[in-house]
PDB file of C-alpha atoms in Angstrom:
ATOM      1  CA  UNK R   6      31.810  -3.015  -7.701  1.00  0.00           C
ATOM      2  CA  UNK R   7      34.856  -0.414  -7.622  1.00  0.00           C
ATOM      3  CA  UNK R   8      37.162  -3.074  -7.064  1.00  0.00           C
ATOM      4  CA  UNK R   9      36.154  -5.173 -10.133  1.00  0.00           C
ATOM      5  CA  UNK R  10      35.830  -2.301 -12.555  1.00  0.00           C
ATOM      6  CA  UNK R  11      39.773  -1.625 -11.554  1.00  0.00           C
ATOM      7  CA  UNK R  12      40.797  -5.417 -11.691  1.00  0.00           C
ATOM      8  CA  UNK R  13      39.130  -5.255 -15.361  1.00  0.00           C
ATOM      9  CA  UNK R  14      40.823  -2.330 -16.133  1.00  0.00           C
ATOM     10  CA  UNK R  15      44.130  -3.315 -14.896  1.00  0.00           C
ATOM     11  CA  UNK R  16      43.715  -6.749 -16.893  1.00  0.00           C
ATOM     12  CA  UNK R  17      42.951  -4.405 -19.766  1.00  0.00           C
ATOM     13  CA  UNK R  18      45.657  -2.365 -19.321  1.00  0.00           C
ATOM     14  CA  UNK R  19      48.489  -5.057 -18.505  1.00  0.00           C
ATOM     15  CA  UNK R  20      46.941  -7.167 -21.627  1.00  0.00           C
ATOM     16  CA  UNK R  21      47.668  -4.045 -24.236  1.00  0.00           C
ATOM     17  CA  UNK R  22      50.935  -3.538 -22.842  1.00  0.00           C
ATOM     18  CA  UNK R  23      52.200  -7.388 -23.703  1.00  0.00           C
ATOM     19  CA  UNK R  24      50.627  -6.818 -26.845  1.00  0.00           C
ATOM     20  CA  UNK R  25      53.035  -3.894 -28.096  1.00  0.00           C
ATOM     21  CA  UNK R  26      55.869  -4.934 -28.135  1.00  0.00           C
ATOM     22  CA  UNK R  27      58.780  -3.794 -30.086  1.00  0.00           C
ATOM     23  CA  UNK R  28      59.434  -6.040 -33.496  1.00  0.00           C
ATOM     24  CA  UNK R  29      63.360  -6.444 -34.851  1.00  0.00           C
ATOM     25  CA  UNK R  30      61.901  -5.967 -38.227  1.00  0.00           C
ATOM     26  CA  UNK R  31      63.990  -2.527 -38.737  1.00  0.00           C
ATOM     27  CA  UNK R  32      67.667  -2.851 -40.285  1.00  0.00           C
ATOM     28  CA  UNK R  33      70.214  -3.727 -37.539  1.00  0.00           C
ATOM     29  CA  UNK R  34      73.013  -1.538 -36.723  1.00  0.00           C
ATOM     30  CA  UNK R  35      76.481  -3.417 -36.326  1.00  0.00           C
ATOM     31  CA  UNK R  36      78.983  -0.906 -34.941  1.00  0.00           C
ATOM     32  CA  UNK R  37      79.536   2.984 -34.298  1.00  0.00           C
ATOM     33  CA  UNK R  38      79.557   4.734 -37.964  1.00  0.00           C
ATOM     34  CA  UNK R  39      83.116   6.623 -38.221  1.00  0.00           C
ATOM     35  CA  UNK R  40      81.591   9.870 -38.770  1.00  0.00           C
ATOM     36  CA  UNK R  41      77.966  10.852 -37.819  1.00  0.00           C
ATOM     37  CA  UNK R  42      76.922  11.290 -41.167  1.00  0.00           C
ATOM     38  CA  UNK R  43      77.083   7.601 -42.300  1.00  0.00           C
ATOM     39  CA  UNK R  44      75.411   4.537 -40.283  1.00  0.00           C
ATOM     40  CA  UNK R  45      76.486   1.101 -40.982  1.00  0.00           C
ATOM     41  CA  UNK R  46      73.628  -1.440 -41.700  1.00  0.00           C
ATOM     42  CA  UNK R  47      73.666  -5.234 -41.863  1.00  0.00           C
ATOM     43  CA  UNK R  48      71.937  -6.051 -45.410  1.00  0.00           C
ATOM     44  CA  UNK R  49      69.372  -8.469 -44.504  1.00  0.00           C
ATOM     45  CA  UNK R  50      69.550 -11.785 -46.715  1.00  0.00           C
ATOM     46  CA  UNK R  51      67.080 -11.544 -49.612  1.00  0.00           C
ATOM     47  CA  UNK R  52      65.140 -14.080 -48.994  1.00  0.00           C
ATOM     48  CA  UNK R  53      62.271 -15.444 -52.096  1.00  0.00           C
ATOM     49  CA  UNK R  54      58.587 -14.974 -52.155  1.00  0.00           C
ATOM     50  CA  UNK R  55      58.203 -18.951 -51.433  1.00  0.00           C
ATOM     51  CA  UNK R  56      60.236 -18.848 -47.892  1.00  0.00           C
ATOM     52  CA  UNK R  57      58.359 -15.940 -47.050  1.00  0.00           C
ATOM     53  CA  UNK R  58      55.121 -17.655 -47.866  1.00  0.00           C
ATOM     54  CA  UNK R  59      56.063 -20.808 -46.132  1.00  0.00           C
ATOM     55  CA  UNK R  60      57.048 -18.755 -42.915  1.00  0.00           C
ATOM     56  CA  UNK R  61      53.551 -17.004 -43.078  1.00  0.00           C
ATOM     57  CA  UNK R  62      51.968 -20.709 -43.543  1.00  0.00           C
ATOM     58  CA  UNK R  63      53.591 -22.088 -40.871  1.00  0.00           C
ATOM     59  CA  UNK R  64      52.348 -19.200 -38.366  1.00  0.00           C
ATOM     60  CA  UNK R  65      48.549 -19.362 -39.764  1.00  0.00           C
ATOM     61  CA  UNK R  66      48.272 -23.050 -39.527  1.00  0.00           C
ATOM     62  CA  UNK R  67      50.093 -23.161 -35.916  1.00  0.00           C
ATOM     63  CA  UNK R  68      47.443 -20.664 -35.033  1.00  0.00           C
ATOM     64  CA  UNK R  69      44.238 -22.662 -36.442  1.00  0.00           C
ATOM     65  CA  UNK R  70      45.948 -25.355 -34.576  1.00  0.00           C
ATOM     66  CA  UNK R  71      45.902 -23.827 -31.180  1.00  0.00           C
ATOM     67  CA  UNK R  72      41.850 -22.694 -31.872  1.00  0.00           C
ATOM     68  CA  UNK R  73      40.994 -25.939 -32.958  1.00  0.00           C
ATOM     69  CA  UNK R  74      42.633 -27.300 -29.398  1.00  0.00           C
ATOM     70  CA  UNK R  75      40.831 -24.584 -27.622  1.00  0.00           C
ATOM     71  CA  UNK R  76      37.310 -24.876 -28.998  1.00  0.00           C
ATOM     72  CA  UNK R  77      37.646 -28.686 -28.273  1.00  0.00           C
ATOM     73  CA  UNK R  78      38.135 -27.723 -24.864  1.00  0.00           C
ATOM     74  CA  UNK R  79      35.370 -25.760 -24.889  1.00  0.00           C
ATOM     75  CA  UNK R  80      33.255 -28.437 -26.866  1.00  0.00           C
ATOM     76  CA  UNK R  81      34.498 -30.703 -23.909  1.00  0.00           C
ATOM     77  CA  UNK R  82      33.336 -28.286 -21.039  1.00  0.00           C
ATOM     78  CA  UNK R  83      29.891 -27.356 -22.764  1.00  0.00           C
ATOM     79  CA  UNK R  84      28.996 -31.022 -22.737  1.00  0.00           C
ATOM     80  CA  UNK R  85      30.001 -32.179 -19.434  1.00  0.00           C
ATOM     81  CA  UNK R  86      27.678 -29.455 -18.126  1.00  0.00           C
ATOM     82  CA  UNK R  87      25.159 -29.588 -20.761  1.00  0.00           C
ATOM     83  CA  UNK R  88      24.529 -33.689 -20.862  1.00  0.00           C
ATOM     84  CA  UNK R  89      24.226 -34.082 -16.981  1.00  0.00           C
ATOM     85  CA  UNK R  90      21.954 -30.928 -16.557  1.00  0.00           C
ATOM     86  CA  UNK R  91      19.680 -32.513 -19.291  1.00  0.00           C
ATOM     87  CA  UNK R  92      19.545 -36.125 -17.932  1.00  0.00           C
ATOM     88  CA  UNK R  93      19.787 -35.674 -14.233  1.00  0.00           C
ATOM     89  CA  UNK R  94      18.257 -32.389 -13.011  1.00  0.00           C
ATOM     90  CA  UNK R  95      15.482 -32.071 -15.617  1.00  0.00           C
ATOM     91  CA  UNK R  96      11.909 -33.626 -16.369  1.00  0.00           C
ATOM     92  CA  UNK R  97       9.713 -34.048 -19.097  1.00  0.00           C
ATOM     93  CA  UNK R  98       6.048 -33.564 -17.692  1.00  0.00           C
ATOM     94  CA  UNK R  99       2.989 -34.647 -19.933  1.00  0.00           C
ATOM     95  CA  UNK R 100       0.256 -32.005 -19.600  1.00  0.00           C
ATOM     96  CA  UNK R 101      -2.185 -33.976 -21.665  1.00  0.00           C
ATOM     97  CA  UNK R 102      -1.720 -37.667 -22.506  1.00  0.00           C
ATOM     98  CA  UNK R 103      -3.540 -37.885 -25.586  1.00  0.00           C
ATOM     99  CA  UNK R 104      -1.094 -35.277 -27.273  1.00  0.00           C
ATOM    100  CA  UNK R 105       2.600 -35.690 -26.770  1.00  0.00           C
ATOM    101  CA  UNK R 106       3.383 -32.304 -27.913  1.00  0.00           C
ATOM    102  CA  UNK R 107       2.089 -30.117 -25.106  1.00  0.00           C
ATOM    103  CA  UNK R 108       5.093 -31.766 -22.892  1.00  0.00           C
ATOM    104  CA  UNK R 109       6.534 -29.427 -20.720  1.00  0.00           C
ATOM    105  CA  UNK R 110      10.358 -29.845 -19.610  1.00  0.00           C
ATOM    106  CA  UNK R 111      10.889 -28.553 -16.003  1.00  0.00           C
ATOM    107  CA  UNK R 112      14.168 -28.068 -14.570  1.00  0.00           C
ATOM    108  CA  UNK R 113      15.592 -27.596 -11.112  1.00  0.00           C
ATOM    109  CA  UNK R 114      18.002 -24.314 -10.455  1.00  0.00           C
ATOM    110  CA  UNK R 115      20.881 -26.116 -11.067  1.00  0.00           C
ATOM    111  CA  UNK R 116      19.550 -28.135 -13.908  1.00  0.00           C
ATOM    112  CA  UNK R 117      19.074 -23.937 -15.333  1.00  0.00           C
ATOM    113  CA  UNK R 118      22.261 -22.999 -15.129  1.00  0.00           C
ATOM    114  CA  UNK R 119      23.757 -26.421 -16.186  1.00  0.00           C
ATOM    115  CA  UNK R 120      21.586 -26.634 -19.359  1.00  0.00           C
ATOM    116  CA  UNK R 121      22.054 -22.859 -19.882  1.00  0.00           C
ATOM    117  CA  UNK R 122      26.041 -22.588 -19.781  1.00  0.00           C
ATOM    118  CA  UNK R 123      26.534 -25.615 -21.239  1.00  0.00           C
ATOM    119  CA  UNK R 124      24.142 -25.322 -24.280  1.00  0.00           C
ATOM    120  CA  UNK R 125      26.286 -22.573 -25.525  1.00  0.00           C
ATOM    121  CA  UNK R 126      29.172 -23.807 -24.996  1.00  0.00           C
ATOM    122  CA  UNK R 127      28.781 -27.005 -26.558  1.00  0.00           C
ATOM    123  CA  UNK R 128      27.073 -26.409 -29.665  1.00  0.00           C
ATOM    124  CA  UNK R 129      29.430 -23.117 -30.328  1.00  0.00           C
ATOM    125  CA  UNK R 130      32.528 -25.387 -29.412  1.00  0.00           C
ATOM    126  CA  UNK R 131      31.143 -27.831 -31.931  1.00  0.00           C
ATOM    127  CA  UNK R 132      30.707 -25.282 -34.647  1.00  0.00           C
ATOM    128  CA  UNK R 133      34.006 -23.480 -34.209  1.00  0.00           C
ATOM    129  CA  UNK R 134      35.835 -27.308 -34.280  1.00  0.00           C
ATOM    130  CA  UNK R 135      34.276 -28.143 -37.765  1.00  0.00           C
ATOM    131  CA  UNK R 136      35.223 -24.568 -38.980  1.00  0.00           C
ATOM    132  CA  UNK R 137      39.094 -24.667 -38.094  1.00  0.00           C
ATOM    133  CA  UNK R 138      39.200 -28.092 -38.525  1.00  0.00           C
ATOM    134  CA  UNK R 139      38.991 -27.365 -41.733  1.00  0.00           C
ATOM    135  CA  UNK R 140      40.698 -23.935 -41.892  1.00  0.00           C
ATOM    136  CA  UNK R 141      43.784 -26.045 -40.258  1.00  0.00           C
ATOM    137  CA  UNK R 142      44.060 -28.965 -42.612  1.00  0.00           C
ATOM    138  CA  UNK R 143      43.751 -26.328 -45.995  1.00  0.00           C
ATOM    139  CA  UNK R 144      46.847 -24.489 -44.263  1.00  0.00           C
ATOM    140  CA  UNK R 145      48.497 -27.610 -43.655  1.00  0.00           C
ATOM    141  CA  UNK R 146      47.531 -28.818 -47.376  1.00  0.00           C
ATOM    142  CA  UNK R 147      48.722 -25.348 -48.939  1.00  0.00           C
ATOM    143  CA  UNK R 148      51.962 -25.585 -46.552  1.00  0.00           C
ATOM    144  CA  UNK R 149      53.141 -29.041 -47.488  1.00  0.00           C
ATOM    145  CA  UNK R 150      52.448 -28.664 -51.268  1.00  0.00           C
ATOM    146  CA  UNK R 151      54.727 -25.595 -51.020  1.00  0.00           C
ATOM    147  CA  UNK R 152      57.166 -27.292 -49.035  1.00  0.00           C
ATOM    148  CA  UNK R 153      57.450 -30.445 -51.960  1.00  0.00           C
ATOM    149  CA  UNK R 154      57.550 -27.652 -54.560  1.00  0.00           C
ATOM    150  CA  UNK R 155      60.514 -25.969 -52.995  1.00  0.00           C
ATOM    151  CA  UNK R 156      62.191 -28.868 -52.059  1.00  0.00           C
ATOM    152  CA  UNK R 157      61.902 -30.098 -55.365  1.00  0.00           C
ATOM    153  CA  UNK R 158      63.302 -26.986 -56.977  1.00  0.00           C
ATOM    154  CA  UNK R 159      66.193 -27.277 -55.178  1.00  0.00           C
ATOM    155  CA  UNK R 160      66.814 -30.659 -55.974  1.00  0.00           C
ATOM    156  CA  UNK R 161      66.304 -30.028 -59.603  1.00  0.00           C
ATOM    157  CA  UNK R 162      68.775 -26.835 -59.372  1.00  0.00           C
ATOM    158  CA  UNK R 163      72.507 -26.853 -61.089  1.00  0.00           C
ATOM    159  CA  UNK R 164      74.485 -26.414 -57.584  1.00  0.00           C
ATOM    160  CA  UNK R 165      77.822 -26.808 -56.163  1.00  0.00           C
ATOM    161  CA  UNK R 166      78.138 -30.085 -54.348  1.00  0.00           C
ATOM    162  CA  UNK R 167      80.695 -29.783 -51.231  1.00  0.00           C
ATOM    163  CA  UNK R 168      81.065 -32.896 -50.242  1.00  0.00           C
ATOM    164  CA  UNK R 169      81.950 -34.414 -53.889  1.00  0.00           C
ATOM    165  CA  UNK R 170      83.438 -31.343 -54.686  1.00  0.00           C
ATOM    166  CA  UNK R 171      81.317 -31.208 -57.955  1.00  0.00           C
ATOM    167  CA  UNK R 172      78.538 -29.792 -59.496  1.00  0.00           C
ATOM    168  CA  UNK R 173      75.503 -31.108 -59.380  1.00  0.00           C
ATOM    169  CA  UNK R 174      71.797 -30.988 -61.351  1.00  0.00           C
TER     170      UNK R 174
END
């Protein structure tokens, strides 16, 4: 019991540490300032509301993505435990014959813990599919309309042209 109250607490402990980690979200510092009074800091490129949006778009929907793979996994698992347990290690018994709804369904020990892991399973697997199935294709929806409106206001912007050596609407 000691030993598996440490291994959780090490698994704990190693898990928090991976999860806070430092972020290069801070201003960078390019070279040694002159004098100690003045640092010299790389302007980050201002960049619009839109490619910020899309960025944070693309990371929700990639993570919908990878619980909608996972819970079909689990959908998976919970009914090739679930569907066996039911059909080969459990029995319907009639009590009375007269009235079919005083059956009584008897199971053996592994038919218990087939039915009862994979119950679960399955029909929480099923419910969290439906439920980022359709959180993932909104994101995706709401990403690629934002991606045609963007790529159409560029295309509709007065630029310089390199390669004609124009400008261009």
């Amino acid at each position: 019991m000691r030993k598996l109250l440490l291994g959780i607490f090490s698994l704990a402990l190693s898990i928090a540490a991976f999860e806070s980690g430092a972020r290069a979200d801070e201003p960078i510092i390019t070279e040694a300032p002159a004098s100690s009074s003045q640092l010299g800091y790389v302007a980050r490129p201002s960049s619009s509301y839109d490619e910020f949006r899309q960025r944070e778009l693309h990371e929700s929907s990639r993570r919908s993505r990878n619980a909608l793979i996972g819970l079909s996994a689990a959908t998976v698992l919970g009914a090739a435990l679930w569907f066996p347990g039911l059909i080969r290690q459990c029995y319907v018994i009639q009590t009375n014959f007269t009235s079919p709804s005083t059956d009584e369904l008897r199971c053996s020990p592994a038919g218990k813990a087939l039915v009862g892991i994979g119950t679960p399973l399955f029909f929480g697997g099923v419910t969290g599919v439906l439920i980022s199935g359709i959180m993932f294709g909104v994101r995706k929806g709401k990403l690629r309309r934002l991606e045609d409106r963007i790529a159409y206001e560029k295309s509709r912007a007065f630029r310089w042209d390199p390669h004609s050596s124009r400008f261009v609407f």
